Amino acid sequence: MSAPENQPVVMVVDDEPELRALLAEYFGRHGFVVRQAEDAAAARRLVAERAPELAILDVNMPGENGLSLARFLREAHPGMGLVMLTTAGESVDRIVGLELGADDYLPKPFEMRELLARVRSVLRRAGAAASSAAAAPAEPATRQVRFGQCVLDLDQRRLFGREGAEVEISAAEFDLLALFARHPNRPLNRDQIMEQAHNRGWDVFDRSIDLRIMRLRRKIERNPDKPEVIKTVRNVGYVFVPGGEAVS
């Protein structure tokens, strides 16, 4: 069913049916069209049908959590507003959510009026940004990033070598390269990598990050034993050092 004209569409993703129903009724009375999803899988199906203007995401859900869903939505639909709902006191989740690109967060329990005000504020900012972008001269989007002797195509999710031949990478390796591409010259610790570049939970002592970095270095570095592109930052983690300008 299509949304009435000029009514913003909001998607509520939460595993608590009572809260979803309450939010749907409240936002409906204030001029919104509300679509409900009980988990991340249902949210992905709704977005495939029609992307909403804004999504309200619960961080703690069974299966894929709200942080992973937020990362997917921000990458697939950069203009979508994202408001995260977190358990009170979970500052780490709030920080990670904002780093992933969430526009705002609100700890549970919350006042309905405050959530409504925050949603309206995010939509106003998004509308102002869209108007500014429309008025500005169009620039070609850069969706390829150079990693040493390779080029990562963010749209095709493929890595190409020096001669243009495709270099085989796994989905997890692509996610890791895409994470570094979003944060050039910024050291990332293992916790940040675990939260942002993987959809499942990780063991705190899991060394698979280091193994994955080693495999990627063999593919993109001129000398994997002396990395120049993905460097180790002692007592911190890893940093992507661009060796040249992004290519278009």
mmCIF file of C-alpha atoms in Angstrom:
data_model
loop_
_atom_site.group_PDB
_atom_site.id
_atom_site.type_symbol
_atom_site.label_atom_id
_atom_site.label_comp_id
_atom_site.label_asym_id
_atom_site.label_seq_id
_atom_site.Cartn_x
_atom_site.Cartn_y
_atom_site.Cartn_z
ATOM 1 C CA MET A 1 0.000 0.000 0.000
ATOM 2 C CA SER A 2 1.408 3.391 -0.967
ATOM 3 C CA ALA A 3 1.753 6.151 1.586
ATOM 4 C CA PRO A 4 -0.521 9.213 1.349
ATOM 5 C CA GLU A 5 1.125 12.100 -0.440
ATOM 6 C CA ASN A 6 3.216 14.451 1.728
ATOM 7 C CA GLN A 7 3.056 12.134 4.755
ATOM 8 C CA PRO A 8 6.536 11.032 5.868
ATOM 9 C CA VAL A 9 7.042 7.290 6.237
ATOM 10 C CA VAL A 10 8.675 6.069 9.449
ATOM 11 C CA MET A 11 9.767 2.477 10.026
ATOM 12 C CA VAL A 12 9.761 1.195 13.624
ATOM 13 C CA VAL A 13 12.020 -1.813 14.207
ATOM 14 C CA ASP A 14 11.631 -3.347 17.663
ATOM 15 C CA ASP A 15 11.018 -6.871 18.967
ATOM 16 C CA GLU A 16 8.452 -5.633 21.516
ATOM 17 C CA PRO A 17 5.011 -5.746 19.818
ATOM 18 C CA GLU A 18 3.404 -3.499 22.444
ATOM 19 C CA LEU A 19 5.963 -0.754 21.881
ATOM 20 C CA ARG A 20 5.656 -1.034 18.095
ATOM 21 C CA ALA A 21 1.884 -0.703 18.310
ATOM 22 C CA LEU A 22 2.143 2.243 20.701
ATOM 23 C CA LEU A 23 4.601 4.076 18.434
ATOM 24 C CA ALA A 24 2.501 3.339 15.350
ATOM 25 C CA GLU A 25 -0.610 4.763 16.994
ATOM 26 C CA TYR A 26 1.176 7.831 18.390
ATOM 27 C CA PHE A 27 3.070 8.766 15.230
ATOM 28 C CA GLY A 28 0.002 8.022 13.137
ATOM 29 C CA ARG A 29 -1.927 10.636 15.094
ATOM 30 C CA HIS A 30 0.822 13.144 14.338
ATOM 31 C CA GLY A 31 0.746 12.809 10.576
ATOM 32 C CA PHE A 32 3.169 9.945 9.911
ATOM 33 C CA VAL A 33 2.726 6.716 8.012
ATOM 34 C CA VAL A 34 4.251 4.011 10.223
ATOM 35 C CA ARG A 35 5.542 0.646 9.046
ATOM 36 C CA GLN A 36 6.431 -1.954 11.661
ATOM 37 C CA ALA A 37 9.127 -4.648 11.717
ATOM 38 C CA GLU A 38 9.749 -7.119 14.514
ATOM 39 C CA ASP A 39 13.384 -7.731 13.578
ATOM 40 C CA ALA A 40 16.134 -6.772 11.138
ATOM 41 C CA ALA A 41 15.085 -9.351 8.542
ATOM 42 C CA ALA A 42 11.553 -7.932 8.397
ATOM 43 C CA ALA A 43 12.995 -4.411 8.199
ATOM 44 C CA ARG A 44 15.144 -5.336 5.216
ATOM 45 C CA ARG A 45 12.072 -6.680 3.419
ATOM 46 C CA LEU A 46 10.127 -3.480 4.083
ATOM 47 C CA VAL A 47 13.003 -1.319 2.866
ATOM 48 C CA ALA A 48 13.252 -3.396 -0.308
ATOM 49 C CA GLU A 49 9.601 -2.543 -1.004
ATOM 50 C CA ARG A 50 10.008 1.144 -0.186
ATOM 51 C CA ALA A 51 12.663 2.991 1.774
ATOM 52 C CA PRO A 52 11.164 5.129 4.552
ATOM 53 C CA GLU A 53 12.280 8.687 5.261
ATOM 54 C CA LEU A 54 13.370 7.622 8.752
ATOM 55 C CA ALA A 55 13.888 4.446 10.762
ATOM 56 C CA ILE A 56 13.591 4.068 14.537
ATOM 57 C CA LEU A 57 15.815 1.133 15.501
ATOM 58 C CA ASP A 58 16.085 -0.776 18.752
ATOM 59 C CA VAL A 59 19.732 -1.671 19.382
ATOM 60 C CA ASN A 60 19.110 -4.897 21.290
ATOM 61 C CA MET A 61 17.127 -7.356 19.170
ATOM 62 C CA PRO A 62 17.421 -11.125 18.719
ATOM 63 C CA GLY A 63 19.337 -12.144 15.626
ATOM 64 C CA GLU A 64 20.877 -9.240 13.736
ATOM 65 C CA ASN A 65 21.050 -6.299 16.134
ATOM 66 C CA GLY A 66 20.168 -2.680 15.506
ATOM 67 C CA LEU A 67 23.780 -1.568 15.051
ATOM 68 C CA SER A 68 24.332 -3.981 12.181
ATOM 69 C CA LEU A 69 21.011 -2.955 10.620
ATOM 70 C CA ALA A 70 21.937 0.727 10.979
ATOM 71 C CA ARG A 71 25.197 0.113 9.128
ATOM 72 C CA PHE A 72 23.323 -1.583 6.283
ATOM 73 C CA LEU A 73 20.706 1.179 6.053
ATOM 74 C CA ARG A 74 23.293 3.970 6.130
ATOM 75 C CA GLU A 75 25.285 2.364 3.313
ATOM 76 C CA ALA A 76 22.264 1.399 1.185
ATOM 77 C CA HIS A 77 20.225 4.571 1.798
ATOM 78 C CA PRO A 78 22.512 7.463 2.829
ATOM 79 C CA GLY A 79 19.650 9.952 3.025
ATOM 80 C CA MET A 80 17.507 7.940 5.425
ATOM 81 C CA GLY A 81 17.188 9.311 8.964
ATOM 82 C CA LEU A 82 18.251 6.926 11.734
ATOM 83 C CA VAL A 83 17.211 7.218 15.372
ATOM 84 C CA MET A 84 18.499 4.532 17.759
ATOM 85 C CA LEU A 85 16.738 3.295 20.886
ATOM 86 C CA THR A 86 19.165 2.024 23.536
ATOM 87 C CA THR A 87 18.942 0.682 27.059
ATOM 88 C CA ALA A 88 19.714 3.420 29.578
ATOM 89 C CA GLY A 89 23.395 3.560 30.474
ATOM 90 C CA GLU A 90 24.711 1.670 27.425
ATOM 91 C CA SER A 91 27.080 4.428 26.329
ATOM 92 C CA VAL A 92 29.149 2.088 24.135
ATOM 93 C CA ASP A 93 26.116 1.255 21.981
ATOM 94 C CA ARG A 94 25.281 4.939 21.660
ATOM 95 C CA ILE A 95 28.826 5.836 20.628
ATOM 96 C CA VAL A 96 29.044 3.020 18.099
ATOM 97 C CA GLY A 97 25.617 3.908 16.728
ATOM 98 C CA LEU A 98 26.640 7.496 16.144
ATOM 99 C CA GLU A 99 29.909 6.375 14.549
ATOM 100 C CA LEU A 100 27.908 4.177 12.178
ATOM 101 C CA GLY A 101 25.986 7.229 11.039
ATOM 102 C CA ALA A 102 22.917 7.318 13.277
ATOM 103 C CA ASP A 103 21.418 10.814 13.450
ATOM 104 C CA ASP A 104 20.244 10.607 17.054
ATOM 105 C CA TYR A 105 19.620 8.190 19.911
ATOM 106 C CA LEU A 106 17.263 7.979 22.851
ATOM 107 C CA PRO A 107 17.612 5.712 25.900
ATOM 108 C CA LYS A 108 14.683 3.584 27.055
ATOM 109 C CA PRO A 109 12.361 4.355 28.725
ATOM 110 C CA PHE A 110 11.594 7.591 26.911
ATOM 111 C CA GLU A 111 8.878 10.204 26.583
ATOM 112 C CA MET A 112 6.833 9.913 23.386
ATOM 113 C CA ARG A 113 6.916 13.670 22.887
ATOM 114 C CA GLU A 114 10.692 13.731 23.085
ATOM 115 C CA LEU A 115 11.018 10.954 20.509
ATOM 116 C CA LEU A 116 8.571 12.778 18.236
ATOM 117 C CA ALA A 117 10.576 15.992 18.577
ATOM 118 C CA ARG A 118 13.834 14.214 17.761
ATOM 119 C CA VAL A 119 12.312 12.497 14.734
ATOM 120 C CA ARG A 120 10.980 15.796 13.411
ATOM 121 C CA SER A 121 14.370 17.433 13.987
ATOM 122 C CA VAL A 122 16.194 14.716 12.040
ATOM 123 C CA LEU A 123 13.703 15.002 9.166
ATOM 124 C CA ARG A 124 14.094 18.795 9.101
ATOM 125 C CA ARG A 125 17.876 18.490 8.920
ATOM 126 C CA ALA A 126 17.607 15.872 6.191
ATOM 127 C CA GLY A 127 15.255 18.098 4.214
ATOM 128 C CA ALA A 128 17.584 21.072 4.542
ATOM 129 C CA ALA A 129 20.566 18.984 3.445
ATOM 130 C CA ALA A 130 18.650 17.675 0.443
ATOM 131 C CA SER A 131 17.680 21.209 -0.579
ATOM 132 C CA SER A 132 21.299 22.361 -0.323
ATOM 133 C CA ALA A 133 22.488 19.401 -2.369
ATOM 134 C CA ALA A 134 19.894 20.082 -5.049
ATOM 135 C CA ALA A 135 20.999 23.705 -5.298
ATOM 136 C CA ALA A 136 24.697 22.851 -5.504
ATOM 137 C CA PRO A 137 26.412 21.936 -8.785
ATOM 138 C CA ALA A 138 26.325 18.207 -9.357
ATOM 139 C CA GLU A 139 29.579 16.373 -8.778
ATOM 140 C CA PRO A 140 30.330 12.852 -9.938
ATOM 141 C CA ALA A 141 30.135 10.367 -7.084
ATOM 142 C CA THR A 142 33.359 8.581 -6.231
ATOM 143 C CA ARG A 143 32.508 4.962 -5.489
ATOM 144 C CA GLN A 144 35.915 3.389 -5.987
ATOM 145 C CA VAL A 145 38.784 3.552 -3.521
ATOM 146 C CA ARG A 146 42.403 2.652 -4.176
ATOM 147 C CA PHE A 147 44.039 0.221 -1.766
ATOM 148 C CA GLY A 148 47.717 0.033 -2.704
ATOM 149 C CA GLN A 149 47.946 -1.844 -5.996
ATOM 150 C CA CYS A 150 44.216 -2.654 -5.976
ATOM 151 C CA VAL A 151 40.949 -0.764 -6.433
ATOM 152 C CA LEU A 152 37.825 -1.496 -4.357
ATOM 153 C CA ASP A 153 34.498 -0.930 -6.135
ATOM 154 C CA LEU A 154 31.983 -0.123 -3.392
ATOM 155 C CA ASP A 155 28.948 -0.465 -5.659
ATOM 156 C CA GLN A 156 29.883 -3.819 -7.158
ATOM 157 C CA ARG A 157 31.496 -5.085 -3.915
ATOM 158 C CA ARG A 158 34.515 -6.237 -5.934
ATOM 159 C CA LEU A 159 38.283 -5.789 -5.718
ATOM 160 C CA PHE A 160 40.401 -5.317 -8.843
ATOM 161 C CA GLY A 161 44.154 -5.707 -9.207
ATOM 162 C CA ARG A 162 46.764 -3.617 -11.014
ATOM 163 C CA GLU A 163 45.879 -4.976 -14.481
ATOM 164 C CA GLY A 164 42.134 -4.800 -13.904
ATOM 165 C CA ALA A 165 41.707 -8.484 -13.107
ATOM 166 C CA GLU A 166 39.319 -9.242 -10.269
ATOM 167 C CA VAL A 167 40.903 -10.260 -6.976
ATOM 168 C CA GLU A 168 38.742 -12.742 -5.099
ATOM 169 C CA ILE A 169 37.588 -11.550 -1.673
ATOM 170 C CA SER A 170 34.974 -12.806 0.756
ATOM 171 C CA ALA A 171 31.981 -10.760 1.910
ATOM 172 C CA ALA A 172 33.667 -10.312 5.308
ATOM 173 C CA GLU A 173 36.870 -9.073 3.648
ATOM 174 C CA PHE A 174 34.860 -6.586 1.582
ATOM 175 C CA ASP A 175 33.135 -5.311 4.732
ATOM 176 C CA LEU A 176 36.530 -4.789 6.354
ATOM 177 C CA LEU A 177 37.935 -2.888 3.347
ATOM 178 C CA ALA A 178 34.760 -0.786 3.115
ATOM 179 C CA LEU A 179 35.127 0.087 6.809
ATOM 180 C CA PHE A 180 38.695 1.271 6.248
ATOM 181 C CA ALA A 181 37.572 3.210 3.150
ATOM 182 C CA ARG A 182 35.084 5.149 5.297
ATOM 183 C CA HIS A 183 37.778 6.010 7.855
ATOM 184 C CA PRO A 184 41.052 6.792 6.046
ATOM 185 C CA ASN A 185 44.005 7.772 8.242
ATOM 186 C CA ARG A 186 41.975 6.964 11.364
ATOM 187 C CA PRO A 187 43.266 4.177 13.654
ATOM 188 C CA LEU A 188 40.561 1.610 14.411
ATOM 189 C CA ASN A 189 40.786 -0.699 17.389
ATOM 190 C CA ARG A 190 39.558 -4.289 17.399
ATOM 191 C CA ASP A 191 36.338 -3.415 19.217
ATOM 192 C CA GLN A 192 35.410 -0.885 16.526
ATOM 193 C CA ILE A 193 36.211 -3.379 13.781
ATOM 194 C CA MET A 194 34.198 -6.090 15.504
ATOM 195 C CA GLU A 195 31.169 -3.832 15.857
ATOM 196 C CA GLN A 196 31.237 -2.225 12.424
ATOM 197 C CA ALA A 197 32.645 -4.774 9.991
ATOM 198 C CA HIS A 198 30.857 -7.935 11.025
ATOM 199 C CA ASN A 199 27.203 -8.899 11.409
ATOM 200 C CA ARG A 200 27.642 -11.543 14.096
ATOM 201 C CA GLY A 201 28.892 -11.384 17.644
ATOM 202 C CA TRP A 202 32.630 -11.827 18.134
ATOM 203 C CA ASP A 203 34.558 -13.363 20.981
ATOM 204 C CA VAL A 204 36.599 -10.711 22.774
ATOM 205 C CA PHE A 205 39.694 -12.880 22.325
ATOM 206 C CA ASP A 206 38.961 -13.747 18.713
ATOM 207 C CA ARG A 207 42.118 -13.305 16.614
ATOM 208 C CA SER A 208 40.301 -13.682 13.297
ATOM 209 C CA ILE A 209 40.637 -9.922 12.722
ATOM 210 C CA ASP A 210 44.413 -10.269 12.591
ATOM 211 C CA LEU A 211 44.165 -13.264 10.262
ATOM 212 C CA ARG A 212 41.816 -11.393 7.952
ATOM 213 C CA ILE A 213 44.169 -8.402 7.883
ATOM 214 C CA MET A 214 47.023 -10.749 6.970
ATOM 215 C CA ARG A 215 45.027 -12.217 4.077
ATOM 216 C CA LEU A 216 44.082 -8.771 2.790
ATOM 217 C CA ARG A 217 47.668 -7.566 2.960
ATOM 218 C CA ARG A 218 48.722 -10.458 0.718
ATOM 219 C CA LYS A 219 46.240 -9.179 -1.861
ATOM 220 C CA ILE A 220 46.733 -5.401 -1.756
ATOM 221 C CA GLU A 221 50.254 -4.718 -0.458
ATOM 222 C CA ARG A 222 53.391 -4.650 -2.599
ATOM 223 C CA ASN A 223 55.217 -6.307 0.306
ATOM 224 C CA PRO A 224 52.837 -7.875 2.850
ATOM 225 C CA ASP A 225 55.686 -8.156 5.359
ATOM 226 C CA LYS A 226 56.172 -4.365 5.238
ATOM 227 C CA PRO A 227 52.610 -3.047 4.860
ATOM 228 C CA GLU A 228 52.160 0.475 3.555
ATOM 229 C CA VAL A 229 48.363 0.556 3.075
ATOM 230 C CA ILE A 230 46.886 -1.147 6.146
ATOM 231 C CA LYS A 231 49.369 -0.475 8.913
ATOM 232 C CA THR A 232 49.514 -1.783 12.454
ATOM 233 C CA VAL A 233 49.163 0.842 15.166
ATOM 234 C CA ARG A 234 50.916 -0.456 18.264
ATOM 235 C CA ASN A 235 48.592 -1.071 21.225
ATOM 236 C CA VAL A 236 45.621 0.233 19.206
ATOM 237 C CA GLY A 237 44.753 -1.704 16.059
ATOM 238 C CA TYR A 238 45.020 -0.851 12.370
ATOM 239 C CA VAL A 239 44.891 2.213 10.136
ATOM 240 C CA PHE A 240 44.241 2.587 6.393
ATOM 241 C CA VAL A 241 46.791 4.942 4.806
ATOM 242 C CA PRO A 242 45.671 5.854 1.258
ATOM 243 C CA GLY A 243 48.557 5.596 -1.167
ATOM 244 C CA GLY A 244 46.870 7.832 -3.717
ATOM 245 C CA GLU A 245 43.703 9.649 -4.593
ATOM 246 C CA ALA A 246 40.407 7.809 -4.887
ATOM 247 C CA VAL A 247 39.642 6.945 -8.493
ATOM 248 C CA SER A 248 36.380 7.398 -10.335
#
